[in-house]
Amino acid sequence: MRGPKTLSARLTLFFAGAVLGTILLHGGLVATVLISVEWLERRAAPPGAPEDSLFDELGPVLGALAFTAPFTVLGAAALGRALARQALAPMREASTRTRAARASAFDLSLPVRGSGDEWDELASTLNALLSDARSAYERTRRFTSDAAHELRTPLTIIMGETEVVLRRERAAEEYRRSLEVIQAESRGLSELVEALLTLARADAGQLVTAGEAVDLYLLAQKATQRAERLLAVQARTVQVELSGTSALVRGDPVLLARVLDNLLSNALRHCQGRVRIEVRTAEEGAQVSVVDNGPGVEPSFAPRLFQRFARADTMRGQEGTGLGLALSRTLIEAHGGALTYSCSPAGESVFTVCLPVLPE
């Protein structure tokens, strides 16, 4: 025999069954008490006194219980059904909202009645989970859209350059110029894909699985040497100064070196002839500051400085993929540290990496 399908019907049946069981138990107790009292009275009565049957008083009581039990059970079933429907009302509303919600927008919230009961607790927990899912979905959607836009531009340039060159025979110098354009765009495309893969691994929590002792001063020294070689190739004159002392942290030296390269590259791009790198150990932890004397970051752009694909409109230029600072902050946070921006009293841009110091 199959039971009722709905939760409301099961609760109603359970409530009616509980009332029927209570009636039977009550009848049994009443019968036991009446029989016990009658038996004690017989024992206390003098010899020869008339005796009543043990069931003389029990019969009417049991008859009354048997007569009223069906009506009581029916009433309990009706009351149980009404209570069950009232208790399950938020669940029905949640089901209606879920059916009407659009999966593409995550525009769903469960009803919270404010009674503080178990349903409100469950609904609040699920609403918080849905809110986090909405935020994650929106970040993913925006990230995918921005990534597609950034990938489309160099691909369009490469395809356009190739099509133009292949229309007719050209001189060797024209082929060389086109290949240089394709090479530059391909290199930028490769860097963008690499940054996207790193960010995807960071979002998945798979970026830093192990660490080793790393001296930030030595990393900064190597980053400075790479920057000076790049400046020599570009024939630029920029004064790059490194100062500070050894600062040991635990982390991935390749990823931390990439952060310093990103910050130094950003400083060289926007400086006006001078960049300083300072390494120190402070109360907050091991710190590396990259300071440039460029025009600084617009105050209106500062809140979006570390967002992915965020670029300033004027002061800091339009170069780069817009992922360097976002990637750097993500890498530092994966190491348990922080990357911040500030403007010095002299108007210099200061990017500071702060990481937990490796215990001695």
GROMACS .gro file of C-alpha atoms in nm:
model
  360
    1MET     CA    1   0.000   0.000   0.000
    2ARG     CA    2   0.137   0.332  -0.106
    3GLY     CA    3   0.131   0.622   0.143
    4PRO     CA    4   0.024   0.980   0.070
    5LYS     CA    5   0.246   1.165  -0.176
    6THR     CA    6   0.245   1.519  -0.043
    7LEU     CA    7   0.414   1.638   0.273
    8SER     CA    8   0.092   1.812   0.379
    9ALA     CA    9  -0.103   1.484   0.355
   10ARG     CA   10   0.164   1.296   0.548
   11LEU     CA   11   0.161   1.557   0.825
   12THR     CA   12  -0.220   1.542   0.841
   13LEU     CA   13  -0.214   1.163   0.866
   14PHE     CA   14   0.054   1.180   1.131
   15PHE     CA   15  -0.144   1.432   1.338
   16ALA     CA   16  -0.465   1.226   1.318
   17GLY     CA   17  -0.275   0.909   1.404
   18ALA     CA   18  -0.118   1.080   1.705
   19VAL     CA   19  -0.461   1.188   1.832
   20LEU     CA   20  -0.604   0.836   1.785
   21GLY     CA   21  -0.308   0.686   1.969
   22THR     CA   22  -0.358   0.934   2.251
   23ILE     CA   23  -0.727   0.839   2.280
   24LEU     CA   24  -0.644   0.468   2.296
   25LEU     CA   25  -0.377   0.529   2.557
   26HIS     CA   26  -0.613   0.748   2.757
   27GLY     CA   27  -0.886   0.479   2.743
   28GLY     CA   28  -0.643   0.214   2.858
   29LEU     CA   29  -0.529   0.423   3.153
   30VAL     CA   30  -0.886   0.507   3.255
   31ALA     CA   31  -0.983   0.138   3.241
   32THR     CA   32  -0.683   0.040   3.449
   33VAL     CA   33  -0.759   0.303   3.714
   34LEU     CA   34  -1.131   0.209   3.742
   35ILE     CA   35  -1.057  -0.162   3.768
   36SER     CA   36  -0.789  -0.097   4.031
   37VAL     CA   37  -1.022   0.122   4.239
   38GLU     CA   38  -1.302  -0.133   4.222
   39TRP     CA   39  -1.066  -0.411   4.321
   40LEU     CA   40  -0.938  -0.216   4.622
   41GLU     CA   41  -1.294  -0.138   4.734
   42ARG     CA   42  -1.379  -0.511   4.724
   43ARG     CA   43  -1.084  -0.592   4.943
   44ALA     CA   44  -1.178  -0.319   5.195
   45ALA     CA   45  -1.549  -0.422   5.208
   46PRO     CA   46  -1.668  -0.634   5.510
   47PRO     CA   47  -1.739  -1.003   5.447
   48GLY     CA   48  -2.088  -1.065   5.311
   49ALA     CA   49  -2.133  -0.715   5.164
   50PRO     CA   50  -2.284  -0.701   4.812
   51GLU     CA   51  -2.024  -0.686   4.534
   52ASP     CA   52  -2.051  -0.496   4.206
   53SER     CA   53  -1.899  -0.622   3.884
   54LEU     CA   54  -1.553  -0.490   3.800
   55PHE     CA   55  -1.687  -0.361   3.466
   56ASP     CA   56  -2.000  -0.184   3.593
   57GLU     CA   57  -1.833   0.160   3.588
   58LEU     CA   58  -1.589   0.079   3.310
   59GLY     CA   59  -1.852   0.003   3.043
   60PRO     CA   60  -2.003   0.355   3.012
   61VAL     CA   61  -1.661   0.518   3.009
   62LEU     CA   62  -1.526   0.295   2.733
   63GLY     CA   63  -1.853   0.337   2.542
   64ALA     CA   64  -1.821   0.715   2.559
   65LEU     CA   65  -1.463   0.699   2.437
   66ALA     CA   66  -1.556   0.463   2.151
   67PHE     CA   67  -1.841   0.692   2.046
   68THR     CA   68  -1.643   1.016   2.049
   69ALA     CA   69  -1.315   0.877   1.911
   70PRO     CA   70  -1.413   0.892   1.537
   71PHE     CA   71  -1.531   1.251   1.565
   72THR     CA   72  -1.217   1.346   1.757
   73VAL     CA   73  -0.995   1.184   1.493
   74LEU     CA   74  -1.183   1.354   1.208
   75GLY     CA   75  -1.151   1.688   1.386
   76ALA     CA   76  -0.782   1.626   1.445
   77ALA     CA   77  -0.734   1.544   1.076
   78ALA     CA   78  -0.902   1.868   0.969
   79LEU     CA   79  -0.707   2.072   1.221
   80GLY     CA   80  -0.383   1.894   1.128
   81ARG     CA   81  -0.437   1.967   0.759
   82ALA     CA   82  -0.497   2.336   0.830
   83LEU     CA   83  -0.187   2.359   1.049
   84ALA     CA   84   0.022   2.172   0.792
   85ARG     CA   85  -0.087   2.404   0.512
   86GLN     CA   86  -0.006   2.707   0.724
   87ALA     CA   87   0.333   2.569   0.823
   88LEU     CA   88   0.419   2.480   0.463
   89ALA     CA   89   0.302   2.809   0.312
   90PRO     CA   90   0.659   2.953   0.288
   91MET     CA   91   0.771   2.636   0.112
   92ARG     CA   92   0.493   2.668  -0.146
   93GLU     CA   93   0.586   3.034  -0.201
   94ALA     CA   94   0.952   2.935  -0.241
   95SER     CA   95   0.850   2.674  -0.499
   96THR     CA   96   0.649   2.935  -0.691
   97ARG     CA   97   0.938   3.182  -0.687
   98THR     CA   98   1.181   2.913  -0.800
   99ARG     CA   99   0.963   2.818  -1.096
  100ALA     CA  100   0.935   3.183  -1.197
  101ALA     CA  101   1.307   3.259  -1.154
  102ARG     CA  102   1.536   3.285  -1.454
  103ALA     CA  103   1.849   3.076  -1.428
  104SER     CA  104   2.042   3.325  -1.644
  105ALA     CA  105   1.984   3.607  -1.396
  106PHE     CA  106   1.972   3.423  -1.064
  107ASP     CA  107   1.687   3.660  -0.967
  108LEU     CA  108   1.569   3.437  -0.685
  109SER     CA  109   1.523   3.492  -0.314
  110LEU     CA  110   1.333   3.274  -0.071
  111PRO     CA  111   1.062   3.422   0.159
  112VAL     CA  112   1.171   3.513   0.512
  113ARG     CA  113   0.872   3.575   0.742
  114GLY     CA  114   1.067   3.725   1.030
  115SER     CA  115   0.938   3.470   1.281
  116GLY     CA  116   1.287   3.341   1.355
  117ASP     CA  117   1.186   2.978   1.315
  118GLU     CA  118   1.368   2.696   1.137
  119TRP     CA  119   1.229   2.799   0.799
  120ASP     CA  120   1.353   3.156   0.837
  121GLU     CA  121   1.696   3.024   0.930
  122LEU     CA  122   1.704   2.794   0.627
  123ALA     CA  123   1.573   3.065   0.393
  124SER     CA  124   1.829   3.318   0.519
  125THR     CA  125   2.112   3.070   0.469
  126LEU     CA  126   1.997   2.982   0.117
  127ASN     CA  127   1.945   3.351   0.030
  128ALA     CA  128   2.305   3.425   0.134
  129LEU     CA  129   2.422   3.133  -0.081
  130LEU     CA  130   2.217   3.260  -0.376
  131SER     CA  131   2.360   3.609  -0.329
  132ASP     CA  132   2.715   3.472  -0.342
  133ALA     CA  133   2.624   3.268  -0.651
  134ARG     CA  134   2.479   3.578  -0.818
  135SER     CA  135   2.796   3.776  -0.746
  136ALA     CA  136   3.019   3.495  -0.874
  137TYR     CA  137   2.805   3.457  -1.185
  138GLU     CA  138   2.816   3.829  -1.255
  139ARG     CA  139   3.195   3.838  -1.209
  140THR     CA  140   3.235   3.542  -1.443
  141ARG     CA  141   3.006   3.695  -1.702
  142ARG     CA  142   3.186   4.028  -1.691
  143PHE     CA  143   3.526   3.860  -1.696
  144THR     CA  144   3.432   3.645  -1.997
  145SER     CA  145   3.296   3.946  -2.183
  146ASP     CA  146   3.607   4.153  -2.113
  147ALA     CA  147   3.838   3.865  -2.203
  148ALA     CA  148   3.655   3.807  -2.532
  149HIS     CA  149   3.684   4.177  -2.613
  150GLU     CA  150   4.056   4.184  -2.533
  151LEU     CA  151   4.121   3.869  -2.737
  152ARG     CA  152   3.923   3.992  -3.035
  153THR     CA  153   4.131   4.307  -3.090
  154PRO     CA  154   4.472   4.142  -3.153
  155LEU     CA  155   4.311   3.859  -3.348
  156THR     CA  156   4.139   4.113  -3.572
  157ILE     CA  157   4.468   4.293  -3.629
  158ILE     CA  158   4.650   3.968  -3.712
  159MET     CA  159   4.380   3.851  -3.953
  160GLY     CA  160   4.352   4.192  -4.117
  161GLU     CA  161   4.728   4.227  -4.160
  162THR     CA  162   4.751   3.876  -4.308
  163GLU     CA  163   4.467   3.931  -4.552
  164VAL     CA  164   4.611   4.259  -4.674
  165VAL     CA  165   4.957   4.109  -4.730
  166LEU     CA  166   4.821   3.805  -4.917
  167ARG     CA  167   4.620   4.007  -5.168
  168ARG     CA  168   4.924   4.044  -5.399
  169GLU     CA  169   5.296   3.995  -5.417
  170ARG     CA  170   5.486   4.246  -5.204
  171ALA     CA  171   5.842   4.356  -5.148
  172ALA     CA  172   6.052   4.188  -4.881
  173GLU     CA  173   6.040   4.500  -4.661
  174GLU     CA  174   5.660   4.500  -4.659
  175TYR     CA  175   5.655   4.133  -4.562
  176ARG     CA  176   5.898   4.210  -4.282
  177ARG     CA  177   5.687   4.496  -4.152
  178SER     CA  178   5.373   4.283  -4.155
  179LEU     CA  179   5.547   3.998  -3.975
  180GLU     CA  180   5.667   4.240  -3.709
  181VAL     CA  181   5.310   4.357  -3.656
  182ILE     CA  182   5.186   3.998  -3.635
  183GLN     CA  183   5.469   3.907  -3.397
  184ALA     CA  184   5.393   4.200  -3.165
  185GLU     CA  185   5.022   4.122  -3.157
  186SER     CA  186   5.090   3.749  -3.108
  187ARG     CA  187   5.321   3.825  -2.817
  188GLY     CA  188   5.058   4.043  -2.654
  189LEU     CA  189   4.800   3.776  -2.718
  190SER     CA  190   5.019   3.513  -2.555
  191GLU     CA  191   5.074   3.733  -2.248
  192LEU     CA  192   4.701   3.796  -2.220
  193VAL     CA  193   4.618   3.424  -2.241
  194GLU     CA  194   4.884   3.344  -1.982
  195ALA     CA  195   4.742   3.609  -1.746
  196LEU     CA  196   4.390   3.475  -1.794
  197LEU     CA  197   4.504   3.121  -1.718
  198THR     CA  198   4.683   3.239  -1.403
  199LEU     CA  199   4.374   3.427  -1.285
  200ALA     CA  200   4.156   3.123  -1.356
  201ARG     CA  201   4.388   2.905  -1.148
  202ALA     CA  202   4.383   3.164  -0.871
  203ASP     CA  203   4.002   3.175  -0.873
  204ALA     CA  204   4.003   2.795  -0.845
  205GLY     CA  205   4.239   2.811  -0.546
  206GLN     CA  206   4.509   2.616  -0.729
  207LEU     CA  207   4.773   2.886  -0.754
  208VAL     CA  208   5.002   2.838  -0.459
  209THR     CA  209   5.014   2.477  -0.346
  210ALA     CA  210   5.355   2.492  -0.180
  211GLY     CA  211   5.605   2.755  -0.083
  212GLU     CA  212   5.971   2.799  -0.005
  213ALA     CA  213   6.182   3.061   0.167
  214VAL     CA  214   6.214   3.362  -0.064
  215ASP     CA  215   6.426   3.673  -0.012
  216LEU     CA  216   6.227   3.966  -0.148
  217TYR     CA  217   6.540   4.181  -0.173
  218LEU     CA  218   6.709   3.930  -0.406
  219LEU     CA  219   6.392   3.911  -0.616
  220ALA     CA  220   6.378   4.291  -0.635
  221GLN     CA  221   6.745   4.299  -0.733
  222LYS     CA  222   6.687   4.057  -1.023
  223ALA     CA  223   6.375   4.247  -1.130
  224THR     CA  224   6.577   4.569  -1.135
  225GLN     CA  225   6.843   4.408  -1.352
  226ARG     CA  226   6.580   4.286  -1.598
  227ALA     CA  227   6.424   4.632  -1.609
  228GLU     CA  228   6.761   4.794  -1.679
  229ARG     CA  229   6.826   4.553  -1.966
  230LEU     CA  230   6.483   4.635  -2.109
  231LEU     CA  231   6.550   5.008  -2.080
  232ALA     CA  232   6.880   4.961  -2.263
  233VAL     CA  233   6.703   4.782  -2.549
  234GLN     CA  234   6.439   5.056  -2.565
  235ALA     CA  235   6.707   5.326  -2.545
  236ARG     CA  236   6.523   5.495  -2.256
  237THR     CA  237   6.688   5.686  -1.976
  238VAL     CA  238   6.522   5.608  -1.644
  239GLN     CA  239   6.693   5.614  -1.305
  240VAL     CA  240   6.605   5.291  -1.121
  241GLU     CA  241   6.712   5.278  -0.755
  242LEU     CA  242   6.699   4.977  -0.523
  243SER     CA  243   6.738   5.011  -0.147
  244GLY     CA  244   6.659   4.811   0.164
  245THR     CA  245   6.761   4.490   0.334
  246SER     CA  246   6.690   4.120   0.316
  247ALA     CA  247   6.326   4.024   0.387
  248LEU     CA  248   6.238   3.656   0.399
  249VAL     CA  249   5.888   3.530   0.319
  250ARG     CA  250   5.740   3.196   0.223
  251GLY     CA  251   5.602   3.167  -0.128
  252ASP     CA  252   5.647   3.077  -0.492
  253PRO     CA  253   5.956   3.266  -0.621
  254VAL     CA  254   5.834   3.256  -0.983
  255LEU     CA  255   5.496   3.409  -0.900
  256LEU     CA  256   5.645   3.670  -0.665
  257ALA     CA  257   5.903   3.764  -0.929
  258ARG     CA  258   5.619   3.812  -1.174
  259VAL     CA  259   5.449   4.051  -0.932
  260LEU     CA  260   5.765   4.261  -0.901
  261ASP     CA  261   5.809   4.258  -1.281
  262ASN     CA  262   5.449   4.376  -1.325
  263LEU     CA  263   5.486   4.657  -1.071
  264LEU     CA  264   5.820   4.766  -1.210
  265SER     CA  265   5.689   4.756  -1.567
  266ASN     CA  266   5.390   4.966  -1.461
  267ALA     CA  267   5.619   5.217  -1.288
  268LEU     CA  268   5.855   5.241  -1.588
  269ARG     CA  269   5.558   5.295  -1.820
  270HIS     CA  270   5.425   5.592  -1.625
  271CYS     CA  271   5.731   5.744  -1.455
  272GLN     CA  272   5.898   6.068  -1.550
  273GLY     CA  273   6.258   5.955  -1.532
  274ARG     CA  274   6.280   5.796  -1.187
  275VAL     CA  275   6.168   5.475  -1.015
  276ARG     CA  276   6.255   5.360  -0.661
  277ILE     CA  277   6.225   5.011  -0.513
  278GLU     CA  278   6.240   4.985  -0.135
  279VAL     CA  279   6.252   4.655   0.055
  280ARG     CA  280   6.207   4.649   0.432
  281THR     CA  281   6.067   4.450   0.721
  282ALA     CA  282   5.806   4.641   0.919
  283GLU     CA  283   5.569   4.555   1.199
  284GLU     CA  284   5.303   4.467   0.942
  285GLY     CA  285   5.533   4.224   0.759
  286ALA     CA  286   5.785   4.216   0.476
  287GLN     CA  287   5.723   4.506   0.239
  288VAL     CA  288   5.831   4.600  -0.110
  289SER     CA  289   5.739   4.948  -0.235
  290VAL     CA  290   5.766   5.046  -0.600
  291VAL     CA  291   5.758   5.425  -0.633
  292ASP     CA  292   5.742   5.626  -0.955
  293ASN     CA  293   5.731   6.000  -1.007
  294GLY     CA  294   5.467   5.985  -1.277
  295PRO     CA  295   5.140   6.179  -1.287
  296GLY     CA  296   4.973   5.939  -1.043
  297VAL     CA  297   4.632   5.778  -1.053
  298GLU     CA  298   4.318   5.982  -1.099
  299PRO     CA  299   4.117   5.985  -0.773
  300SER     CA  300   3.805   5.877  -0.963
  301PHE     CA  301   3.991   5.576  -1.105
  302ALA     CA  302   4.164   5.469  -0.782
  303PRO     CA  303   3.875   5.246  -0.659
  304ARG     CA  304   3.895   5.045  -0.984
  305LEU     CA  305   4.275   5.039  -1.004
  306PHE     CA  306   4.305   4.667  -0.921
  307GLN     CA  307   3.997   4.550  -1.110
  308ARG     CA  308   4.048   4.321  -1.404
  309PHE     CA  309   4.063   4.496  -1.743
  310ALA     CA  310   4.030   4.834  -1.572
  311ARG     CA  311   4.216   5.113  -1.746
  312ALA     CA  312   4.237   5.484  -1.679
  313ASP     CA  313   4.113   5.715  -1.948
  314THR     CA  314   4.389   5.973  -1.942
  315MET     CA  315   4.658   6.008  -1.681
  316ARG     CA  316   4.801   5.655  -1.673
  317GLY     CA  317   4.757   5.591  -2.047
  318GLN     CA  318   4.603   5.306  -2.241
  319GLU     CA  319   4.893   5.063  -2.271
  320GLY     CA  320   4.887   4.706  -2.139
  321THR     CA  321   4.611   4.450  -2.110
  322GLY     CA  322   4.454   4.594  -1.798
  323LEU     CA  323   4.534   4.273  -1.611
  324GLY     CA  324   4.879   4.345  -1.467
  325LEU     CA  325   4.775   4.506  -1.139
  326ALA     CA  326   4.473   4.278  -1.094
  327LEU     CA  327   4.693   3.975  -1.150
  328SER     CA  328   4.956   4.109  -0.909
  329ARG     CA  329   4.704   4.163  -0.633
  330THR     CA  330   4.557   3.816  -0.689
  331LEU     CA  331   4.904   3.658  -0.668
  332ILE     CA  332   4.989   3.845  -0.348
  333GLU     CA  333   4.656   3.758  -0.187
  334ALA     CA  334   4.717   3.393  -0.278
  335HIS     CA  335   5.032   3.424  -0.064
  336GLY     CA  336   4.834   3.566   0.227
  337GLY     CA  337   4.950   3.923   0.171
  338ALA     CA  338   4.815   4.250   0.034
  339LEU     CA  339   4.896   4.490  -0.250
  340THR     CA  340   4.795   4.853  -0.201
  341TYR     CA  341   4.829   5.185  -0.379
  342SER     CA  342   4.891   5.523  -0.220
  343CYS     CA  343   5.009   5.865  -0.321
  344SER     CA  344   5.309   6.006  -0.135
  345PRO     CA  345   5.311   6.365  -0.003
  346ALA     CA  346   5.538   6.450  -0.295
  347GLY     CA  347   5.274   6.323  -0.540
  348GLU     CA  348   5.454   6.000  -0.625
  349SER     CA  349   5.265   5.676  -0.695
  350VAL     CA  350   5.348   5.408  -0.436
  351PHE     CA  351   5.253   5.043  -0.487
  352THR     CA  352   5.329   4.840  -0.173
  353VAL     CA  353   5.345   4.463  -0.140
  354CYS     CA  354   5.308   4.335   0.216
  355LEU     CA  355   5.364   3.966   0.297
  356PRO     CA  356   5.389   3.770   0.624
  357VAL     CA  357   5.748   3.747   0.742
  358LEU     CA  358   5.898   3.397   0.746
  359PRO     CA  359   5.959   3.301   1.112
  360GLU     CA  360   6.325   3.251   1.195
   0.00000   0.00000   0.00000
